[in-house]
Coordinates of C-alpha atoms in Angstrom, one line a residue:
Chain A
X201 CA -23.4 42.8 -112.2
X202 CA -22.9 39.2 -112.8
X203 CA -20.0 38.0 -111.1
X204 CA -21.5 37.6 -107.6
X205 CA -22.3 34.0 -106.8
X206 CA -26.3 33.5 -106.6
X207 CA -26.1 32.4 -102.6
X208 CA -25.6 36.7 -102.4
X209 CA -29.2 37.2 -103.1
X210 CA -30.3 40.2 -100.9
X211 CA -33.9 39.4 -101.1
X212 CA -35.1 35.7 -102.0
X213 CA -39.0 35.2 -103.0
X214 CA -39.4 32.0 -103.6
X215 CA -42.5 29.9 -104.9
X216 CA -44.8 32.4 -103.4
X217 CA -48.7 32.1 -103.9
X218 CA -51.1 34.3 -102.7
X219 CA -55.1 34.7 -103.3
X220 CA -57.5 37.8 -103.1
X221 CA -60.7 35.6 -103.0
X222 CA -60.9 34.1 -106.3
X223 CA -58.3 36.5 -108.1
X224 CA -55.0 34.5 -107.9
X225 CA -53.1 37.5 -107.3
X226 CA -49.2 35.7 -106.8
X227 CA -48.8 32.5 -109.1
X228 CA -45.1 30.7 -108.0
X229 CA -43.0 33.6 -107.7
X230 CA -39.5 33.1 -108.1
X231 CA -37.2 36.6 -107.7
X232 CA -33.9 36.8 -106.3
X233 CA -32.2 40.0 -106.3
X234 CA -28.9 40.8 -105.6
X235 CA -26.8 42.8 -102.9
X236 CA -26.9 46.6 -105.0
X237 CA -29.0 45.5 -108.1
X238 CA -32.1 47.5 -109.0
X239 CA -34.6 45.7 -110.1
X240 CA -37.6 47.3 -111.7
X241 CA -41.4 45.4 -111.8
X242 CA -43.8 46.7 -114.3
X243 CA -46.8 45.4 -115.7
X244 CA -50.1 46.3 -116.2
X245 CA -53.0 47.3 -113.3
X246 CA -53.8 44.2 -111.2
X247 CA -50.9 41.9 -112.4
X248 CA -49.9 41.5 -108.6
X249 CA -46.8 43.8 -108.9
X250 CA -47.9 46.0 -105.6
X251 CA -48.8 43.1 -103.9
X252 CA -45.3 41.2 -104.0
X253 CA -43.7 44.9 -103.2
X254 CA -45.7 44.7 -100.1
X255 CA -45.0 40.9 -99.4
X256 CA -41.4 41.5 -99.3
X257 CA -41.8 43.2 -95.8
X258 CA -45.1 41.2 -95.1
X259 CA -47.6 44.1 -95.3
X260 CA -49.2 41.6 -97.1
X261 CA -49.1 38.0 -95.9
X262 CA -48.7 35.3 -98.2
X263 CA -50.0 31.5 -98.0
X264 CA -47.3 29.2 -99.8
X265 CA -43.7 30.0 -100.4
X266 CA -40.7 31.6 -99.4
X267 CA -39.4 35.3 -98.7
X268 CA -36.1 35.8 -97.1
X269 CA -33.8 39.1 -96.5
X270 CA -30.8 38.7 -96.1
X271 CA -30.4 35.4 -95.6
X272 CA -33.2 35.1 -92.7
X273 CA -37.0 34.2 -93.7
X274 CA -39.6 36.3 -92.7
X275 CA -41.1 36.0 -89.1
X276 CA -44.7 35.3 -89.0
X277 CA -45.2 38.7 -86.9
X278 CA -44.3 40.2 -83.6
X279 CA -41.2 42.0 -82.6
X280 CA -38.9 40.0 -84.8
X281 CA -40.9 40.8 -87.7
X282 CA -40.6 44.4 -86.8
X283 CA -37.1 44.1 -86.4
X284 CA -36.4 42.5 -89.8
X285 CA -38.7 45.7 -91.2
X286 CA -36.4 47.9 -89.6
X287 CA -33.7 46.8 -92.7
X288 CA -36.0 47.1 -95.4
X289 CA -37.3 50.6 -96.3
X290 CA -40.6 51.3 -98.2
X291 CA -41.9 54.0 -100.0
X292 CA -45.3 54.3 -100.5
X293 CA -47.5 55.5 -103.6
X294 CA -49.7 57.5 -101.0
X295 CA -46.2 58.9 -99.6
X296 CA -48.3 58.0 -95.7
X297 CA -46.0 60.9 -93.7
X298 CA -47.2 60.5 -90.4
X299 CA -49.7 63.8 -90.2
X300 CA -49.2 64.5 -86.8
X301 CA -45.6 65.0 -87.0
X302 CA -43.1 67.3 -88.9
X303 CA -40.7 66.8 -91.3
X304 CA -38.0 66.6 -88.8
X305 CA -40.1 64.0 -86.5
X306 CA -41.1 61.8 -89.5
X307 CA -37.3 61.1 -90.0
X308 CA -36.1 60.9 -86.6
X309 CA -38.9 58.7 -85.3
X310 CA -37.6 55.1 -86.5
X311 CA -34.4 55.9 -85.2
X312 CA -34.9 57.3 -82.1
X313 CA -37.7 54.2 -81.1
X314 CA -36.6 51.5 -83.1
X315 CA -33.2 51.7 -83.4
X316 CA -32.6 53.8 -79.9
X317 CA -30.7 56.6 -81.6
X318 CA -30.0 59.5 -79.2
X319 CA -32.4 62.5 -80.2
X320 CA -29.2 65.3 -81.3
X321 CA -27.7 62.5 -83.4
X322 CA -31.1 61.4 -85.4
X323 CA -31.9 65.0 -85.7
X324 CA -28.1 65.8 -87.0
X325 CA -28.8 62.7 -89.7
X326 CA -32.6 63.3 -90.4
X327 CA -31.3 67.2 -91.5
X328 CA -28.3 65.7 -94.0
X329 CA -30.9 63.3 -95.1
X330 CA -33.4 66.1 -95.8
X331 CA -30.9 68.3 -97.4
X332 CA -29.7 65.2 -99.7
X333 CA -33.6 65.2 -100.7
X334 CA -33.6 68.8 -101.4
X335 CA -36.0 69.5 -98.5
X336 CA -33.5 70.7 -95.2
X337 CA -35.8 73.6 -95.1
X338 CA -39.1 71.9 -94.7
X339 CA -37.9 70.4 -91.4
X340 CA -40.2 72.0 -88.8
X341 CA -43.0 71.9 -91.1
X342 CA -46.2 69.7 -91.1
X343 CA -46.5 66.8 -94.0
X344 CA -49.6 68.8 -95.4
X345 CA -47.8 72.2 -95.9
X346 CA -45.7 70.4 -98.2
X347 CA -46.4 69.5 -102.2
X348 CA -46.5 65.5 -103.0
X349 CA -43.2 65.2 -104.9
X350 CA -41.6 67.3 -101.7
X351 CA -43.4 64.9 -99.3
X352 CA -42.3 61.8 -101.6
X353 CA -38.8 63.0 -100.8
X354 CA -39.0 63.0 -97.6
X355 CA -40.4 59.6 -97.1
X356 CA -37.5 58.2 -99.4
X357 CA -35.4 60.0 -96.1
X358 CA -37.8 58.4 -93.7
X359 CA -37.0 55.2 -94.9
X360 CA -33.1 55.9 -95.4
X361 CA -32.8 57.1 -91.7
X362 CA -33.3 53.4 -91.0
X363 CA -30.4 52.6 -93.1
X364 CA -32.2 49.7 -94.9
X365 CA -30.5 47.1 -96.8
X366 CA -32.7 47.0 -99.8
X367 CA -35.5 49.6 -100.5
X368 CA -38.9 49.0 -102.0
X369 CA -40.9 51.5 -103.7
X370 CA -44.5 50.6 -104.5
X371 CA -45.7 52.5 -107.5
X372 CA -43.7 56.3 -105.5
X373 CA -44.4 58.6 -108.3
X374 CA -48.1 57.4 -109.5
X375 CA -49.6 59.9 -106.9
X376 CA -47.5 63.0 -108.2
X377 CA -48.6 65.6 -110.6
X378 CA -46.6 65.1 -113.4
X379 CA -44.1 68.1 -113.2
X380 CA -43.0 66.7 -109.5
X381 CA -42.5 63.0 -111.1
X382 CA -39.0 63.6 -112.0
X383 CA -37.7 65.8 -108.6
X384 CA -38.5 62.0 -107.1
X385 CA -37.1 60.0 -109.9
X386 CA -34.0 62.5 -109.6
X387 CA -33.3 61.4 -105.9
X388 CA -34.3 57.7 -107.1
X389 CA -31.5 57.6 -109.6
X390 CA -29.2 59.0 -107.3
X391 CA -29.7 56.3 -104.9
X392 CA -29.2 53.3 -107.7
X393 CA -26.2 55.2 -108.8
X394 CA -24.8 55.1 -105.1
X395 CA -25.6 51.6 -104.6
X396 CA -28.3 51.0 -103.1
X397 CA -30.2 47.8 -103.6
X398 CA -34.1 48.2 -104.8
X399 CA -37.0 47.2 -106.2
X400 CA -39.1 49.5 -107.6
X401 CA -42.9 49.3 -108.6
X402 CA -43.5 51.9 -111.3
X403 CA -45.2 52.7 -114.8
X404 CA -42.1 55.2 -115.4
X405 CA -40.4 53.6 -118.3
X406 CA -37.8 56.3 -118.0
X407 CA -36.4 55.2 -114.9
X408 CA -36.5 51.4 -115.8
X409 CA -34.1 52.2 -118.7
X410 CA -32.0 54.5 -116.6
X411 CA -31.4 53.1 -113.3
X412 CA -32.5 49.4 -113.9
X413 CA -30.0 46.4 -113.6
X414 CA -33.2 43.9 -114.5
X415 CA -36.6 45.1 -115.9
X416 CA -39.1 42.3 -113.9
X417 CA -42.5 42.2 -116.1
X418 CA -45.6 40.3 -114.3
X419 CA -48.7 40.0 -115.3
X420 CA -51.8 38.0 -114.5
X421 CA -50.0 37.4 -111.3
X422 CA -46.5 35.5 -112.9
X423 CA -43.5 36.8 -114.1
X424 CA -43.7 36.5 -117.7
X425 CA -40.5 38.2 -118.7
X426 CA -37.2 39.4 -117.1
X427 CA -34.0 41.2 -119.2
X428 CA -31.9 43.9 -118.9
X429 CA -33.4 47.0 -119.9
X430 CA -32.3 47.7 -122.8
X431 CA -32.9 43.7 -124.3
X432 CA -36.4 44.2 -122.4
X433 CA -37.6 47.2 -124.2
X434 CA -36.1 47.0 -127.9
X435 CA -36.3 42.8 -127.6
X436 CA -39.5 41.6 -125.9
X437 CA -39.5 38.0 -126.1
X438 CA -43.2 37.3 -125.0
X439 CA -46.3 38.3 -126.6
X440 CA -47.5 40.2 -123.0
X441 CA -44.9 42.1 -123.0
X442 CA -44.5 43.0 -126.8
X443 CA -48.4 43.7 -126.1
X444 CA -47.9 45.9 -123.1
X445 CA -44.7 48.0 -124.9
X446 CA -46.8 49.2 -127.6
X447 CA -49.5 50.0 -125.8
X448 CA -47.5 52.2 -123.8
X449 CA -45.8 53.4 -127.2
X450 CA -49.1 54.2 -129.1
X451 CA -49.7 57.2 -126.5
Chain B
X119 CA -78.6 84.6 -53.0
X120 CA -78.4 83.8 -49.1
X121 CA -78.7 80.3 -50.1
X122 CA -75.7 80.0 -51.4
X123 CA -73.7 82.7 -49.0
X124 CA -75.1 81.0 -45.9
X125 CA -73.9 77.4 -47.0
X126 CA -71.3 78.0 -48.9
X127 CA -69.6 75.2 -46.7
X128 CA -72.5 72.8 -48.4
X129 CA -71.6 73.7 -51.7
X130 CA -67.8 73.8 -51.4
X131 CA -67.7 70.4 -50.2
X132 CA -70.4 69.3 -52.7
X133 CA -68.9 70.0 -55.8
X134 CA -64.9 69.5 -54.2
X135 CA -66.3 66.1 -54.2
X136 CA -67.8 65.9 -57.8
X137 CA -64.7 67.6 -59.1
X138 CA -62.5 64.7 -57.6
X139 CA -65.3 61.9 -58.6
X140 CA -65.1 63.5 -61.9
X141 CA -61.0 63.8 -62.0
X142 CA -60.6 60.7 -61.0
X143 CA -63.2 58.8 -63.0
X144 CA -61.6 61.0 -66.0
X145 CA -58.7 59.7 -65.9
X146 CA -58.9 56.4 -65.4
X147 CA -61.6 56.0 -67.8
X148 CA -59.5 57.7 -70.7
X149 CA -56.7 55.0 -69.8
X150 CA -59.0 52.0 -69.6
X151 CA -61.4 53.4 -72.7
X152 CA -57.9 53.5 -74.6
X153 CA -56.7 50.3 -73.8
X154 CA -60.3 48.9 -74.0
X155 CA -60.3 50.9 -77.5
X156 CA -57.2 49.3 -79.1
X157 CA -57.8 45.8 -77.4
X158 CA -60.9 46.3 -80.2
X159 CA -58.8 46.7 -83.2
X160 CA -56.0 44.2 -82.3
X161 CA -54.8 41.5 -84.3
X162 CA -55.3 39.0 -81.5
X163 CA -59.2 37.7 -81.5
X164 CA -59.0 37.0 -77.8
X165 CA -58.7 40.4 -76.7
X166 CA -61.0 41.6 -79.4
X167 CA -63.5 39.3 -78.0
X168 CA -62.8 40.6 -74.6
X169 CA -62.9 44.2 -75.9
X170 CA -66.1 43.5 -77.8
X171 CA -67.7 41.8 -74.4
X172 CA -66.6 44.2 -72.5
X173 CA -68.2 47.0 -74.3
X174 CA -71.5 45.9 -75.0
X175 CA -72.1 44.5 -71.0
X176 CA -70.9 47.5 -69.5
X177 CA -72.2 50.1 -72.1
X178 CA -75.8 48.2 -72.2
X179 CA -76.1 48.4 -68.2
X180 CA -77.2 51.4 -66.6
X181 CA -75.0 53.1 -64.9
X182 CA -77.0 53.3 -60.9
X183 CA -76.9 48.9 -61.5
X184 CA -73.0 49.6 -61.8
X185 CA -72.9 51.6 -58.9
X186 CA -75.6 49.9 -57.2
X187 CA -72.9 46.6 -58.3
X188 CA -69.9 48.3 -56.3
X189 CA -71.8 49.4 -53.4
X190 CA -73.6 46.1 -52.5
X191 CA -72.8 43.2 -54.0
X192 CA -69.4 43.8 -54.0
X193 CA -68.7 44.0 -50.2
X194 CA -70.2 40.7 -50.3
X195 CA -67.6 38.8 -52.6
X196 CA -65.2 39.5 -49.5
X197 CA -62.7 41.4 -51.4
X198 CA -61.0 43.6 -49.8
X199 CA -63.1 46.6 -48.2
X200 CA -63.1 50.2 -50.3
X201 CA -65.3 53.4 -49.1
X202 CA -68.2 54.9 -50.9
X203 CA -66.1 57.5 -52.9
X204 CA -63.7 54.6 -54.5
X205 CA -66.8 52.7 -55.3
X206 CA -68.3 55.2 -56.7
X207 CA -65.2 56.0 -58.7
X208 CA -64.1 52.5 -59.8
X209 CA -68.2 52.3 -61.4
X210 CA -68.0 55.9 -62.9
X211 CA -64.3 55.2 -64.4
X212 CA -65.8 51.5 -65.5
X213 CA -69.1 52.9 -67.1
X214 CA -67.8 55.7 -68.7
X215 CA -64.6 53.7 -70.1
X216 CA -67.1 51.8 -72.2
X217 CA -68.0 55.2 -74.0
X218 CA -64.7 56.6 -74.6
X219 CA -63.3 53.0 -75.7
X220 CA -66.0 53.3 -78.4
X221 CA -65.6 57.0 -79.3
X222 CA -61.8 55.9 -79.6
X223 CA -62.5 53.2 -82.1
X224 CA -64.1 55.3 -84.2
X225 CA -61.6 57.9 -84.2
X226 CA -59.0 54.6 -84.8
X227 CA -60.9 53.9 -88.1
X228 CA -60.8 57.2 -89.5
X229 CA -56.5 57.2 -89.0
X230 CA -56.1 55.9 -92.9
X231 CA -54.2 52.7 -93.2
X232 CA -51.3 53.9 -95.0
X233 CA -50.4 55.4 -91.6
X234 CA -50.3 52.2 -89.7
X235 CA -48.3 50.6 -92.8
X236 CA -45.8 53.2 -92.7
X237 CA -45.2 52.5 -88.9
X238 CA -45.0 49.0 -89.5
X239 CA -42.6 49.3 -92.5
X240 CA -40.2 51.6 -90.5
X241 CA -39.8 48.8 -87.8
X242 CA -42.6 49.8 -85.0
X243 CA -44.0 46.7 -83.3
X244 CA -48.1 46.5 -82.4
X245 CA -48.3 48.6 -79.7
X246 CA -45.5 51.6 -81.0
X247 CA -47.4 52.0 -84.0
X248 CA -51.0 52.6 -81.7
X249 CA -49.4 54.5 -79.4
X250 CA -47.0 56.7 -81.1
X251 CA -48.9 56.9 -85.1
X252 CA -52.4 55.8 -84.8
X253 CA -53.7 57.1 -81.3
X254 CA -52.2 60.3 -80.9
X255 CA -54.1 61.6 -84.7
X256 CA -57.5 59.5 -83.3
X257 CA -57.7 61.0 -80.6
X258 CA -57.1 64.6 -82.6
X259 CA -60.2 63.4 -84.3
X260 CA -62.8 62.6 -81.9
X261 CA -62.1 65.5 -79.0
X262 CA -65.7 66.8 -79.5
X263 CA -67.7 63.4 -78.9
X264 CA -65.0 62.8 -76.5
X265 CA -65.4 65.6 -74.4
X266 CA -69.1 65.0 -74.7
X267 CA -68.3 61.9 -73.1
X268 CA -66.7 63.6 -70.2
X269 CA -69.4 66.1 -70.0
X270 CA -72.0 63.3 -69.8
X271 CA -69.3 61.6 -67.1
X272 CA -69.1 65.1 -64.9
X273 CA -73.4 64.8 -65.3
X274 CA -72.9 61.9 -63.8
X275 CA -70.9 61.8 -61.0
X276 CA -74.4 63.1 -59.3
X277 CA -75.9 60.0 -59.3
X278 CA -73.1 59.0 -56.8
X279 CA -75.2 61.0 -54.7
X280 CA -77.8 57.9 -54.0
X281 CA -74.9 55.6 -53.0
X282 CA -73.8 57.4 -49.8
X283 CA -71.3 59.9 -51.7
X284 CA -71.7 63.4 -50.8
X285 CA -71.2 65.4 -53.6
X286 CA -73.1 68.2 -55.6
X287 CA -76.2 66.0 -56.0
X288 CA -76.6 65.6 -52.7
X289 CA -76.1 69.0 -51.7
X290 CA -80.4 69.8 -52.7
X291 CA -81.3 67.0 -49.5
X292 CA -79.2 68.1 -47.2
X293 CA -80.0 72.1 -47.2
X294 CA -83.7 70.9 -48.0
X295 CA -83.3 69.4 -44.1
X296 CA -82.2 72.8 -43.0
X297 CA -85.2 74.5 -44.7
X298 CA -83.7 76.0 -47.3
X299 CA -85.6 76.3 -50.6
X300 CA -85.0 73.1 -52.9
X301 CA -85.6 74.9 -56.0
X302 CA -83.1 77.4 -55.4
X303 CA -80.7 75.6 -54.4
X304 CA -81.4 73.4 -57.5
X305 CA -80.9 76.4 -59.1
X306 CA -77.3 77.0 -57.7
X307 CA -76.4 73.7 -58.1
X308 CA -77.3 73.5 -62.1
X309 CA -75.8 77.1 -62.1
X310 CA -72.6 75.5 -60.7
X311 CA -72.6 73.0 -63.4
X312 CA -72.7 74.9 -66.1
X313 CA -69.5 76.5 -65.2
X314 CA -67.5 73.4 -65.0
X315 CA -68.8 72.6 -68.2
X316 CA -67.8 75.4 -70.0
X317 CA -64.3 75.3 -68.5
X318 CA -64.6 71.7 -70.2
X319 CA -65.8 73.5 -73.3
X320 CA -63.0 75.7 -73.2
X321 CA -60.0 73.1 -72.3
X322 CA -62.1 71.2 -75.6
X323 CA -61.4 74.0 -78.0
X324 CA -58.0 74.6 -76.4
X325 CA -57.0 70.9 -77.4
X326 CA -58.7 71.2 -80.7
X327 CA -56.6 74.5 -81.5
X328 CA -53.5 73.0 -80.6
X329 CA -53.7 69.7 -82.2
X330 CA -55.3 70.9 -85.4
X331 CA -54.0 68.2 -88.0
X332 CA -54.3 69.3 -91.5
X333 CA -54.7 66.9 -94.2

């Protein structure tokens, strides 16, 4: 994972600031991943981790800095912004299935409008999509007829119909009840393992050690620490993060 | 009884006339409401501004000054010339737009965020993620004040009646000329009315069957 030159970097943040009135939410971030790396961001609540998930596709503007995908910066907004969305899939804590449209039509709908797919041949994907998720047989259902870790699943397709280059996944299993956390971290795992390129927002330790390339830990807004996973968890080198472990350890 | 059997020319053409007033209006104020509606919760301030203007001058005039607007004082800005019934149509659709651009906006707000985000993450510009994510489910979730707004609208197509338009409200003058009791034929006339608002009432919890989004 370290023999690609750094000019490869998928997704480039660079120096990015960003306020919520007085809270300084984004201090000079600096993150580069890779084409195929996983990168995993944890931290503690309000440590700005969600925040630069949803600036890397500019649900959330920022004020100084730079974000590039692949190579091109991020439009201010407008169609080219929703063009450059189009490659970068997101998965939300509050899964956000459109609730006026089945399974089926929540897959098939970037596709068919964005990316001007014919209807058979979104529908044919959407349903291998679905079944790769474990949920073919929900297709002509309603989001709401469906459990959270099912509906998770199929907004991980949702976003994979658009065949994204990198995937972001703000905090996708925080929502669940906890017996439907690892059906999503199953399919999650899969995806690392077959390449894709992500970075994932999560409190599931698990995963990070699992599927990570690069454990990312911010808090107070900065990136205090970043390691592989393994160095990360048994070697913390900063006293936030050796704090944060054993809080999560005492419980 | 013989009232209504021994005009029921009167009548017929009366309320053909409100029915198309209404149809009309209907529609063009549901398409100008909706565009009126999401010019409100744009992320451009002009047309918010204009949205916002728009609502509270229209909304705040009543509606015979529209009407009284298109039937006089416009055939003096020497425009082009338009006939009682289109005048009467283009103040109804104006007026009533005003309502359902405001009913709309509150069904907008209730559409949670997430829904727009999710739009916007899979690529949809602006007007994609109001048409085809956020409008369809607000709409779902304001039919019964919206109906009520096109209840009050078929209401008041009869006020057409004092601007030269013969429709149902007018019907009460014109058999009161050929002696015919005014109260019963006010009588008819309301009768009349209720029926075309229950067949609204109906279409209301037809739509509200069908488009039942569960949550």
């Amino acid at each position: 994972m370290t023999t690609e030159a750094p000019s490869a970097a998928l997704v480039s943040v660079q120096g990015v600031n960003k306020h919520f009135g007085q809270l300084h939410v984004l201090r000079d971030i600096d993150l580069d991943v890779r084409k195929g790396e996983v990168v995993v961001v944890i931290g503690p609540s309000g440590s700005g981790k969600s925040t630069l998930c949803r600036a890397i596709n500019r649900l959330e503007t920022i004020e100084s800095g730079a974000i590039s995908i692949d190579g091109k910066k991020l439009p201010d907004e407008g169609r080219e912004l929703a063009r450059l969305r189009a490659d970068v899939g997101m998965v939300f804590q509050s899964f956000n299935l459109f609730a006026h449209k089945t399974i089926l039509e929540n897959v098939t709908l970037g596709p068919i409008k964005v990316k001007g797919v014919d209807k058979a041949t979104a529908e044919k994907e959407a349903m291998a999509l679905l079944e790769r998720v474990g949920v073919g047989h929900q297709a002509p259902k309603l989001p709401a007829q469906l459990s959270g870790g099912q509906q998770q699943r199929v907004a991980i397709a949702r976003a994979l119909a658009m065949k994204p280059k990198v995937m972001l996944f703000d905090e996708p299993t925080s929502a669940l009840d906890p017996e439907m956390i690892n059906e999503v971290l199953d399919v999650m795992v899969e995806l690392a393992r077959e390449g894709m390129t992500m970075i994932v927002v999560t409190h599931e330790m698990g995963f990070a050690r699992k599927a990570a390339d690069r454990v990312v830990f911010m808090a107070d807004g900065q990136i205090v620490e970043q390691a592989p996973p393994e160095q990360f968890f048994t070697n913390p080198q900063s006293s936030r993060a050796k704090d944060f472990l054993s809080k999560l350890l005492t419980h | 009884m013989n009232t209504l059997l021994d005009n029921l020319d009167v009548f017929t053409t009366g309320f053909r006339t409100t029915i198309i007033l209404f149809l009309v209006s209907g529609l063009f104020a549901l398409l100008l409401g909706t565009v009126v509606g999401a010019m409100r919760v744009s992320p451009i301030p002009a047309l918010r501004a204009f949205g916002t203007l728009y609502v509270n001058v229209v909304r705040n005039t009543p509606l015979t000054l529209v009407l009284f607007f298109f039937a006089f004082g416009y055939p003096k800005l020497g425009l082009p010339e338009i006939d009682f019934t289109v005048s009467a149509i283009v103040g109804l659709s104006l007026y009533t737009a005003s309502y359902v651009a405001e009913v709309l906006r509150s069904g907008i707000n209730t559409v949670p965020v997430g829904q727009a985000e999710a739009a916007r993450a899979i690529g949809l510009p602006f007007v994609q993620t109001l048409t085809l994510v956020v409008l369809p489910q607000a709409f779902r979730s304001v039919l019964p004040p919206l109906f009520s707004v096109l209840i009050a609208l078929l209401k008041n197509t009869t006020v057409a009646a004092g601007f030269s338009v013969y429709e149902a409200g007018a019907i009460r003058a014109y058999l009161a000329e050929r002696g015919e009791p005014a109260l019963t034929v006010l009588l008819w006339v309301a009768l009349f009315f209720v029926i075309l608002v229950l067949i609204l009432a109906q279409l209301q919890r037809y739509f509200e069957k069908k488009w039942k989004v569960a949550r």
